[in-house]
PDB file of C-alpha atoms and ligand atoms in Angstrom:
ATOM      1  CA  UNK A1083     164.015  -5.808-131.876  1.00 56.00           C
ATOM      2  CA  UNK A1084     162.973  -9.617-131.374  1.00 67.00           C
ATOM      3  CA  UNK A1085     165.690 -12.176-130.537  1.00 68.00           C
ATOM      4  CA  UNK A1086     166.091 -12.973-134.120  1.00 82.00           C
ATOM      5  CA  UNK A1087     166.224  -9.531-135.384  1.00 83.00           C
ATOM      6  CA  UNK A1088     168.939  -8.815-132.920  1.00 86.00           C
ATOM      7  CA  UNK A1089     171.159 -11.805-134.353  1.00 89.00           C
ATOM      8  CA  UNK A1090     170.385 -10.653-138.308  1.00 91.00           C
ATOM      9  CA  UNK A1091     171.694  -7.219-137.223  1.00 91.00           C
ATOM     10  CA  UNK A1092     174.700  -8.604-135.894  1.00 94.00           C
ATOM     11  CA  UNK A1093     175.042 -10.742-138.761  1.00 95.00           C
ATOM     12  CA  UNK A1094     174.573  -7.942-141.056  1.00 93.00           C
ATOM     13  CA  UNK A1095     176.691  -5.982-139.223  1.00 94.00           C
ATOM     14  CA  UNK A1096     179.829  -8.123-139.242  1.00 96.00           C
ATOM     15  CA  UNK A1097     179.180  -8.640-142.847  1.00 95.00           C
ATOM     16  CA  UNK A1098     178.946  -5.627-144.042  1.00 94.00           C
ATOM     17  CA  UNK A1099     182.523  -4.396-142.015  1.00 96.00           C
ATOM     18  CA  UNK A1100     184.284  -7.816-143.270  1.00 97.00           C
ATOM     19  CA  UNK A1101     184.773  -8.579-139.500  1.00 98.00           C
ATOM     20  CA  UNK A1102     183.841 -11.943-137.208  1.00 97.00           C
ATOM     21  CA  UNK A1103     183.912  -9.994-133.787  1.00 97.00           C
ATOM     22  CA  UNK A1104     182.378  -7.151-132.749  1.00 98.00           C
ATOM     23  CA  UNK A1105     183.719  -4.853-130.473  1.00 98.00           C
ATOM     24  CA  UNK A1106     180.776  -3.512-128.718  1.00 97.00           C
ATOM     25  CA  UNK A1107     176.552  -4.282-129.626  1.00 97.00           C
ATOM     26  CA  UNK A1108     174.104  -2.132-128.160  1.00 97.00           C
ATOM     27  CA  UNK A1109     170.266  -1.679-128.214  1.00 96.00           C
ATOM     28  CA  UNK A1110     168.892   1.246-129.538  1.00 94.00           C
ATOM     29  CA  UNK A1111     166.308   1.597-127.248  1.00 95.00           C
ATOM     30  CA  UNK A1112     163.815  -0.297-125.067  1.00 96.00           C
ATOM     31  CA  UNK A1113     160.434  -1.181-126.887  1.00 94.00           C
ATOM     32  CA  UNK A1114     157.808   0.291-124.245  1.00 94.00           C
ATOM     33  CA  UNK A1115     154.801  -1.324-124.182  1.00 92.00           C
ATOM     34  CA  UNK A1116     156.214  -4.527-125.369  1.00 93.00           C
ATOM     35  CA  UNK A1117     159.410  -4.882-123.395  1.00 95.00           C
ATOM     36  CA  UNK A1118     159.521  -8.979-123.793  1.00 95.00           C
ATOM     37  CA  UNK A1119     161.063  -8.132-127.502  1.00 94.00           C
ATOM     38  CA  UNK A1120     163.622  -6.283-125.559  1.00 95.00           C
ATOM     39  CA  UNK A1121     164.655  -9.040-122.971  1.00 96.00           C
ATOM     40  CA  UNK A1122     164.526 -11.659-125.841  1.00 95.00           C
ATOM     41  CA  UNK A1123     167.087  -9.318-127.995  1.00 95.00           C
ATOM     42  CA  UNK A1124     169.163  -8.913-124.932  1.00 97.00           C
ATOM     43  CA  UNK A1125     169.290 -12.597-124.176  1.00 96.00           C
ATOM     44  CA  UNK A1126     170.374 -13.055-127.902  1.00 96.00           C
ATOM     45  CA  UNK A1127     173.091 -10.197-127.436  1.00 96.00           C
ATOM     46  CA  UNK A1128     174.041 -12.180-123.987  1.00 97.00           C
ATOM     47  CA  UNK A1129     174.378 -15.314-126.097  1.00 96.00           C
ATOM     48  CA  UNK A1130     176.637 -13.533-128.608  1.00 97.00           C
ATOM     49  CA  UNK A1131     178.552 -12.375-125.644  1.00 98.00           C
ATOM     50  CA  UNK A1132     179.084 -15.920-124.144  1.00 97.00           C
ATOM     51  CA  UNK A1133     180.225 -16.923-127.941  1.00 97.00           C
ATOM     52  CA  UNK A1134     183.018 -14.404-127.622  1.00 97.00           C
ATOM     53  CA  UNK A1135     181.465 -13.131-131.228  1.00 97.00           C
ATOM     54  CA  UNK A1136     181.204  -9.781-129.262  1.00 98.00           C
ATOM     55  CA  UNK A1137     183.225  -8.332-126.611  1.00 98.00           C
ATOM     56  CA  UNK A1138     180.784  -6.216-124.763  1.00 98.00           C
ATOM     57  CA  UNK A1139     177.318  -5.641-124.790  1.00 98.00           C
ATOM     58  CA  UNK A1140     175.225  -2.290-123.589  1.00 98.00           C
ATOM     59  CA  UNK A1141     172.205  -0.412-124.391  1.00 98.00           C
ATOM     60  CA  UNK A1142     170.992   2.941-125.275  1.00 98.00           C
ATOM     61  CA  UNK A1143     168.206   5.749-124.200  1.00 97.00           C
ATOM     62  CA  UNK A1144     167.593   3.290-121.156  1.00 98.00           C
ATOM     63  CA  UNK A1145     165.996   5.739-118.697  1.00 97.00           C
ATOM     64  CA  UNK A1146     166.071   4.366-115.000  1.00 97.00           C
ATOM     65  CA  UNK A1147     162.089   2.641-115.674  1.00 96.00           C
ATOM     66  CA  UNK A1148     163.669   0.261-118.774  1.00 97.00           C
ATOM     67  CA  UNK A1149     167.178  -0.393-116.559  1.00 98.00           C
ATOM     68  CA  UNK A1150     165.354  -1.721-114.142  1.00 97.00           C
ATOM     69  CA  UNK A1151     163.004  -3.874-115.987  1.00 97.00           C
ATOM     70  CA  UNK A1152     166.305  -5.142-117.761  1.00 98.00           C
ATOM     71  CA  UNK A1153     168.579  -5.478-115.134  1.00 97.00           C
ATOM     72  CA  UNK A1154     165.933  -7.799-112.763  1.00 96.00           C
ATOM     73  CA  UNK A1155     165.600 -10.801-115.558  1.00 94.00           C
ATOM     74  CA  UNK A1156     169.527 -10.339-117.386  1.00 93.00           C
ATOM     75  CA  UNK A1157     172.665 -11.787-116.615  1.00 95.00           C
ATOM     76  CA  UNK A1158     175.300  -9.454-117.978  1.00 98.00           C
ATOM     77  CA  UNK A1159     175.430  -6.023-116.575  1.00 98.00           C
ATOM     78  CA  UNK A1160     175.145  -3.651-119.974  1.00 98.00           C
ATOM     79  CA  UNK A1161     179.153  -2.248-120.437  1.00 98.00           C
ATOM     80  CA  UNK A1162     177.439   1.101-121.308  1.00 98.00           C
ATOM     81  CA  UNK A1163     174.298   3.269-121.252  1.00 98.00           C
ATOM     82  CA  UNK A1164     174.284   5.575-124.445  1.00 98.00           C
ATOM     83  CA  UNK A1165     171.744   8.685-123.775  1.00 98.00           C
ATOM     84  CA  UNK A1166     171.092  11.815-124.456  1.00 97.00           C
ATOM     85  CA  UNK A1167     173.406  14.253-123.111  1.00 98.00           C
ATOM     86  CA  UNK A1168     174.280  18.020-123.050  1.00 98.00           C
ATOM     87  CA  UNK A1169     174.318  21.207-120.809  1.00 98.00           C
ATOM     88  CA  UNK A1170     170.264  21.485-121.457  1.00 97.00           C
ATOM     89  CA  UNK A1171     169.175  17.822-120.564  1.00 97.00           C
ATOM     90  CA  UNK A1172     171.488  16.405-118.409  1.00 97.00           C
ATOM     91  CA  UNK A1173     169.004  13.236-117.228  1.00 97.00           C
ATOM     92  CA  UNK A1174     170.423  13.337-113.727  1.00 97.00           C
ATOM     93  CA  UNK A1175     168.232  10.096-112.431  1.00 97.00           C
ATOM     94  CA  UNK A1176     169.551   7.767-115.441  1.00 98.00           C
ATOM     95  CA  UNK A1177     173.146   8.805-114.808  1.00 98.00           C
ATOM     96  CA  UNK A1178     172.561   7.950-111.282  1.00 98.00           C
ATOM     97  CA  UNK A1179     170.796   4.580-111.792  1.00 98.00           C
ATOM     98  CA  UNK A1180     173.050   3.885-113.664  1.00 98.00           C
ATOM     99  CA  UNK A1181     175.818   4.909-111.193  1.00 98.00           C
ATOM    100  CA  UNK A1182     174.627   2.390-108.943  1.00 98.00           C
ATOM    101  CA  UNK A1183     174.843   0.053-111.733  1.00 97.00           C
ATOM    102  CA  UNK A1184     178.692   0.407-112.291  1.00 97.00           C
ATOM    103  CA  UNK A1185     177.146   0.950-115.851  1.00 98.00           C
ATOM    104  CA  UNK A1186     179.194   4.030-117.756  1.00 98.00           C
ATOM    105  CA  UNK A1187     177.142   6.538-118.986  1.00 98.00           C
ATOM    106  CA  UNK A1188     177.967   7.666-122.885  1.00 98.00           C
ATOM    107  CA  UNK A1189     176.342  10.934-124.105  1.00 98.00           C
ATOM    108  CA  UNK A1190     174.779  11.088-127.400  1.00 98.00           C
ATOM    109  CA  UNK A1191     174.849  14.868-128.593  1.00 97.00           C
ATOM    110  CA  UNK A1192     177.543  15.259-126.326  1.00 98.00           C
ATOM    111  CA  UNK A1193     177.769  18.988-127.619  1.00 98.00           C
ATOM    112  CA  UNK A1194     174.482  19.273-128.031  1.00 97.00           C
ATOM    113  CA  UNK A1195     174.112  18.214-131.887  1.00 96.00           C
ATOM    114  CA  UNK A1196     170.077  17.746-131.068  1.00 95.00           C
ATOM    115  CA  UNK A1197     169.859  21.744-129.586  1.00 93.00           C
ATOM    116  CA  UNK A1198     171.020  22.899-133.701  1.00 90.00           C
ATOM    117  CA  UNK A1199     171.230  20.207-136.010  1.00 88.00           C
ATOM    118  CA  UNK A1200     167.100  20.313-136.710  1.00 78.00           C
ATOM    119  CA  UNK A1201     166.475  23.991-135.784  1.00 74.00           C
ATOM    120  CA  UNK A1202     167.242  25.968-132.428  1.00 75.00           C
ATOM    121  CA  UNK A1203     166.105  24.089-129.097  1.00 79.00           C
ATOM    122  CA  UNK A1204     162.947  23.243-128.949  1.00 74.00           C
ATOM    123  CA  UNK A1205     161.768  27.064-131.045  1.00 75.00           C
ATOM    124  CA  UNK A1206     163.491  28.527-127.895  1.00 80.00           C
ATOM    125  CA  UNK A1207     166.210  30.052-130.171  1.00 82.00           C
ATOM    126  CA  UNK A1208     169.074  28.503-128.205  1.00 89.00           C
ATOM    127  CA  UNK A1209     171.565  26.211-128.895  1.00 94.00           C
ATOM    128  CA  UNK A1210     174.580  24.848-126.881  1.00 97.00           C
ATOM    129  CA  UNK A1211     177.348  25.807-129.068  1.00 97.00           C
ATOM    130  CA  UNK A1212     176.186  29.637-128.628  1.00 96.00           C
ATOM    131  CA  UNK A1213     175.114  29.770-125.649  1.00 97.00           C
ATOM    132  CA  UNK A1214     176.518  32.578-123.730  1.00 97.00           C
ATOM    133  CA  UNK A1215     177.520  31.270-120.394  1.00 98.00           C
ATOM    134  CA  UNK A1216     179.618  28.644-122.424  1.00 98.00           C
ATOM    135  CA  UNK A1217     180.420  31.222-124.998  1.00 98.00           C
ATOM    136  CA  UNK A1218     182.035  32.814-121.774  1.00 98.00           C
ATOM    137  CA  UNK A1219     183.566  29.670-120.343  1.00 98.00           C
ATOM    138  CA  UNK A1220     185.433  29.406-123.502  1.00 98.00           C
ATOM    139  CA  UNK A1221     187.052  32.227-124.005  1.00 98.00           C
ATOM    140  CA  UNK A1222     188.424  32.216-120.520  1.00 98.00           C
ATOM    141  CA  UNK A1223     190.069  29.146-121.772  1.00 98.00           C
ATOM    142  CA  UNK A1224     191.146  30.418-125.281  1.00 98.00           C
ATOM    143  CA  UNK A1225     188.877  27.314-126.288  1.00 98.00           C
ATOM    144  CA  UNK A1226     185.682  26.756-128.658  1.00 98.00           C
ATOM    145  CA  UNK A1227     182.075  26.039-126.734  1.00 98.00           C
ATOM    146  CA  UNK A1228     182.751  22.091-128.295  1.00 98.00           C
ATOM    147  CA  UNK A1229     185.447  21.402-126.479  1.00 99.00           C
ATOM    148  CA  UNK A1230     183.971  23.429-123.341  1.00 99.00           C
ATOM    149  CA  UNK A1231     181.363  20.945-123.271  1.00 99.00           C
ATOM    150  CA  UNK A1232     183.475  17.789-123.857  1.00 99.00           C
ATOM    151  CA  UNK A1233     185.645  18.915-120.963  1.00 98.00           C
ATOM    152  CA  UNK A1234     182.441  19.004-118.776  1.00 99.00           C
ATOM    153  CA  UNK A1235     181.528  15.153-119.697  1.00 98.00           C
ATOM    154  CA  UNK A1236     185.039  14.156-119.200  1.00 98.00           C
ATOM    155  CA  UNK A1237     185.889  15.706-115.897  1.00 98.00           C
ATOM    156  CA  UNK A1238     182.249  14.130-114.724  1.00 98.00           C
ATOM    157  CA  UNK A1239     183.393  10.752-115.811  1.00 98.00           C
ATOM    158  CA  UNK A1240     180.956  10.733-118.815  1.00 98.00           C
ATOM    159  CA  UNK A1241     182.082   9.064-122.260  1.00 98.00           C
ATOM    160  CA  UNK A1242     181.346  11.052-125.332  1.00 98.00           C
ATOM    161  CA  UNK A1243     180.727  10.318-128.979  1.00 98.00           C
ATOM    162  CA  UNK A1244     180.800  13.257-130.480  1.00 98.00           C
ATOM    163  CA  UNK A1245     179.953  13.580-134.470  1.00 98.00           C
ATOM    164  CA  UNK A1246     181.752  15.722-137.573  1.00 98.00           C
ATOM    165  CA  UNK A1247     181.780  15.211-140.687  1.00 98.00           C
ATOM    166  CA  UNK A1248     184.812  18.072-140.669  1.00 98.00           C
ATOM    167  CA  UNK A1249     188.691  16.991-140.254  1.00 98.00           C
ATOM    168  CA  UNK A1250     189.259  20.782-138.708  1.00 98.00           C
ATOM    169  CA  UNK A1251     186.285  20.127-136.077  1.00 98.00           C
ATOM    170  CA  UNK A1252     187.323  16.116-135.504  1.00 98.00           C
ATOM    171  CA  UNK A1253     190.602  17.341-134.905  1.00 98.00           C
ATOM    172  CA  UNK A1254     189.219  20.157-132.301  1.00 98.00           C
ATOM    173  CA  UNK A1255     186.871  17.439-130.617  1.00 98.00           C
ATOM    174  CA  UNK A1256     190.025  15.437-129.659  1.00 98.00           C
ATOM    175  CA  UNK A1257     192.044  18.441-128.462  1.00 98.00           C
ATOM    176  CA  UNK A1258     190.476  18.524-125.191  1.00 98.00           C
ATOM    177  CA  UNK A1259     193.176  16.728-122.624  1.00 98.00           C
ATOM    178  CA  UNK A1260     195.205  19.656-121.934  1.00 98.00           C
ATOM    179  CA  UNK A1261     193.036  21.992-120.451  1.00 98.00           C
ATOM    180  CA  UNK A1262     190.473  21.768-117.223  1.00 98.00           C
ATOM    181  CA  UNK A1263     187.335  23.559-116.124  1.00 98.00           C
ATOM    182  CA  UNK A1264     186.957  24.990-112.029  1.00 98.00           C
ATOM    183  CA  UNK A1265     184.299  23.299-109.930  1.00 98.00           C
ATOM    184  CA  UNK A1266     182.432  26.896-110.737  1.00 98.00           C
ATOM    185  CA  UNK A1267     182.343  26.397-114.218  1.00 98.00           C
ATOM    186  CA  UNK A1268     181.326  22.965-114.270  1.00 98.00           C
ATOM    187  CA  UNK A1269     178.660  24.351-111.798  1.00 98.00           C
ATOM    188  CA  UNK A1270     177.820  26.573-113.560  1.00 98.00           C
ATOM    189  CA  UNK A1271     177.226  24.781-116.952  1.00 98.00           C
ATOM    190  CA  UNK A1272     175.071  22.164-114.633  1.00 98.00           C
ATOM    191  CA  UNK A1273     172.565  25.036-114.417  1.00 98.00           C
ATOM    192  CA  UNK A1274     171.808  25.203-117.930  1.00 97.00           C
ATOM    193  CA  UNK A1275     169.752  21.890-117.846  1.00 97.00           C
ATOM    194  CA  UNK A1276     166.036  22.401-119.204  1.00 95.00           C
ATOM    195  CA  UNK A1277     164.910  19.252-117.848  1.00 94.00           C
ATOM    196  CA  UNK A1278     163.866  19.175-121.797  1.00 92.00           C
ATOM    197  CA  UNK A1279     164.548  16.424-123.921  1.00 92.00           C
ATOM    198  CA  UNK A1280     165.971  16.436-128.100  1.00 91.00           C
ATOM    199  CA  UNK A1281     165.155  12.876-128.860  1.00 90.00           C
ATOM    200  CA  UNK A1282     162.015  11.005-127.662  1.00 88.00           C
ATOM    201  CA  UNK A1283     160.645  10.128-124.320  1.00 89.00           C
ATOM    202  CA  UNK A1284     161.713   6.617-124.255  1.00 88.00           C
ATOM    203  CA  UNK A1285     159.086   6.218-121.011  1.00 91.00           C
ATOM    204  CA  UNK A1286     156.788   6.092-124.049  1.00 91.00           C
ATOM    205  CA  UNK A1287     155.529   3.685-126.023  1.00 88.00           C
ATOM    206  CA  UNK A1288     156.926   4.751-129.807  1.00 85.00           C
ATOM    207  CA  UNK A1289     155.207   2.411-132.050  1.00 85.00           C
ATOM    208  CA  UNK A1290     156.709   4.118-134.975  1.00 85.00           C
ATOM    209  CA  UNK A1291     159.881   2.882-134.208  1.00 82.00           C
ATOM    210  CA  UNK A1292     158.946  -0.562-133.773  1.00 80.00           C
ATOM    211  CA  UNK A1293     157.830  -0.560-137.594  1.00 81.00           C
ATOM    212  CA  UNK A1294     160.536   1.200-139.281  1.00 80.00           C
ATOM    213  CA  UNK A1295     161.741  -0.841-141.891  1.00 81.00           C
ATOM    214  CA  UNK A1296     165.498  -0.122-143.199  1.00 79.00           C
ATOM    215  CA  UNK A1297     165.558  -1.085-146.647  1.00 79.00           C
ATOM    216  CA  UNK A1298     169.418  -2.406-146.895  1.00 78.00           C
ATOM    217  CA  UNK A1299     169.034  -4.600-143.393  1.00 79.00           C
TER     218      UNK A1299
HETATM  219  N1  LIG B2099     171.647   6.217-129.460  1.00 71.21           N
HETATM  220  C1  LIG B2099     170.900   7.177-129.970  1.00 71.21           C
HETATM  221  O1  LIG B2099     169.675   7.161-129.871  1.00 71.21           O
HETATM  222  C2  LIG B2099     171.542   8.325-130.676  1.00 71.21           C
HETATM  223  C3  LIG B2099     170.776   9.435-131.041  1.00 71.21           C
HETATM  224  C4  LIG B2099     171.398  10.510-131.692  1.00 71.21           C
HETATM  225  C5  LIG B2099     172.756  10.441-131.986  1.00 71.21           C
HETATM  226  N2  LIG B2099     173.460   9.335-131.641  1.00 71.21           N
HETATM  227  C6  LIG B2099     174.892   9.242-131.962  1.00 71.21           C
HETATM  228  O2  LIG B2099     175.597  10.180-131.179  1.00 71.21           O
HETATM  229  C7  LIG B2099     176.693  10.707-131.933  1.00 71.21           C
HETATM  230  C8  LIG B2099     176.756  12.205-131.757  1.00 71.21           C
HETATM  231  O3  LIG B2099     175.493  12.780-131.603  1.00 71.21           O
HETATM  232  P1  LIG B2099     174.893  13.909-132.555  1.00 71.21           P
HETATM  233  O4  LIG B2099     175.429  13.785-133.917  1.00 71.21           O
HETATM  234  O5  LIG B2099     173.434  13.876-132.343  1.00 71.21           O
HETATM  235  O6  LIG B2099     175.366  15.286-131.877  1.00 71.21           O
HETATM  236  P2  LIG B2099     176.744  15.994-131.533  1.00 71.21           P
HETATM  237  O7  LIG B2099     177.920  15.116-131.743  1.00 71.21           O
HETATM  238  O8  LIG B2099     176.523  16.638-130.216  1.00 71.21           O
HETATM  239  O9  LIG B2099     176.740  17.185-132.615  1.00 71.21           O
HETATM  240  C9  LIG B2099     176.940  16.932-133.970  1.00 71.21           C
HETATM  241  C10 LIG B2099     176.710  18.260-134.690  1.00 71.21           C
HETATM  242  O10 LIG B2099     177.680  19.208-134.235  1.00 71.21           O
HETATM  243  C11 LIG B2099     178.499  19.635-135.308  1.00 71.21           C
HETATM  244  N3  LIG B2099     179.857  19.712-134.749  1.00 71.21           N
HETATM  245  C12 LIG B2099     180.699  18.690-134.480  1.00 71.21           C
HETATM  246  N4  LIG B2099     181.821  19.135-133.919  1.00 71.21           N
HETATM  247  C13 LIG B2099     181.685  20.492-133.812  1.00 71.21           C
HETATM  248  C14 LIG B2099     182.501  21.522-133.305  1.00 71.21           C
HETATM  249  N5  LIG B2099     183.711  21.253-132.798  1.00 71.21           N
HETATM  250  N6  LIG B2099     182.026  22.800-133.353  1.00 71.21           N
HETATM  251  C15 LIG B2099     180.802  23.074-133.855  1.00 71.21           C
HETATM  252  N7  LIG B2099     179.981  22.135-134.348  1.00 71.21           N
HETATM  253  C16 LIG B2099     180.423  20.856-134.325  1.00 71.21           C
HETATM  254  C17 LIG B2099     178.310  18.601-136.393  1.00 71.21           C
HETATM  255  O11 LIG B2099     178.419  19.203-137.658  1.00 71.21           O
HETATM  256  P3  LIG B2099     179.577  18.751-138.708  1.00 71.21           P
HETATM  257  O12 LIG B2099     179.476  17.278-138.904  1.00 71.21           O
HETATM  258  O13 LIG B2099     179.232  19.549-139.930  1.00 71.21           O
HETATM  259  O14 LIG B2099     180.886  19.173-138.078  1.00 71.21           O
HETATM  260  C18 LIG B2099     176.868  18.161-136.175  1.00 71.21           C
HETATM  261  O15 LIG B2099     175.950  19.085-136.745  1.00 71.21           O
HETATM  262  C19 LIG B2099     176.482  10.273-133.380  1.00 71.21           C
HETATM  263  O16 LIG B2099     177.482   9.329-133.679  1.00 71.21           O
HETATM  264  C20 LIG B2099     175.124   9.622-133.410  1.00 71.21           C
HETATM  265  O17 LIG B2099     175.069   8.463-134.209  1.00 71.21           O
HETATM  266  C21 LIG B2099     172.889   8.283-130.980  1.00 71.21           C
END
């Protein structure tokens, strides 16, 4: 996204929900390769930001390379860094960059949506909401493997997004506040990363990104 992409989108956006402010405006991701389209959309995010026409500003699937090219030439500190995260990729180094950062981490896929939602992970024939050890965990807890894994974010300070398109399962995702997982479990659900990613490697130029036209923007 350009710098005056960036302000059509938030123009389009505010249109489109009938509001003047926006709560929060992220970036998708960082264009590798050609990163100056990324600093000039941040400055015109920053610029919205110092308008008070949004409230906070972030990004998304920054790994610790992009943070870092961001954070030396920027003047707000992104509120949030959106990125995938679930029991099998748990991108320790961008959760501590952005640690250091102050920067909260939000998972996308916080129960794994990417492990199921397009086949099982990766041909492996797994998928977090059956995999055994949480399978386990939540029945100790009289709980579903969902709200085993939203537990895990929460307890480790993570924010989560998670997705339904089902009342009963929106419900579930929010009933999660009254229960708590031992240092074991969360231990032990630690030990399921794969190191393997859903989504793209955002270390890697994606061109195909970069030209992917949405029709209604
Ligand atoms: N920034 C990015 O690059 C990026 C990338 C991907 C996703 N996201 C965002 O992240 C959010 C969530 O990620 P996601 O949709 O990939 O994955 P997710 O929330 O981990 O999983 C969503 C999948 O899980 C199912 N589900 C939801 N609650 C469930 C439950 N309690 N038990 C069993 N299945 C359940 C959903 O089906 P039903 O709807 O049928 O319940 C859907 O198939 C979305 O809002 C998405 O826009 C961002």
């Amino acid at each position: 996204m350009r710098g005056a992409t960036a302000l059509h989108a938030f123009e389009k956006a505010t249109g489109t929900l009938g509001v003047e402010q926006l709560d929060l405006l992220i970036l998708h991701q960082p264009a590798v390769g050609v990163f100056d389209r990324t600093i000039a959309a941040y400055k015109s995010v920053e610029k919205l930001y110092a308008d008070g026409l949004v409230r906070a500003i972030g990004v998304s699937n920054f790994t610790p390379v992009s943070l870092r090219q961001l954070l030396d030439v920027v003047d707000v500190i992104p509120a949030v860094n959106q990125i995938e995260l679930h029991p099998y990729f748990v991108q320790k180094d961008s959760q501590q960059m952005n640690a250091e950062h102050s920067i909260p981490t939000r998972a996308w896929s916080p129960i794994g949506g990417i492990t199921f939602y397009g086949g099982q992970f990766g041909g492996s024939g797994r998928a977090t909401v059956t995999d055994p050890v949480l399978v386990e965990i939540a029945a100790a807890h009289g709980r579903t493997t969902a709200q085993v894994m939203l537990r895990w974010h929460i307890q480790q300070g993570r924010q989560v997004i998670p997705k339904s398109i089902n009342p009963a399962r929106i419900a579930e995702n929010f009933d999660v506040f009254d229960f708590e997982l031992t240092g074991e479990e969360l231990g032990r659900i630690d030990a399921l990363d794969t190191d393997l990613r859903g989504g793209p490697d955002l270390d890697r130029p994606q061109p195909q990104f970069l030209e992917f036209r949405i029709p209604e923007a």
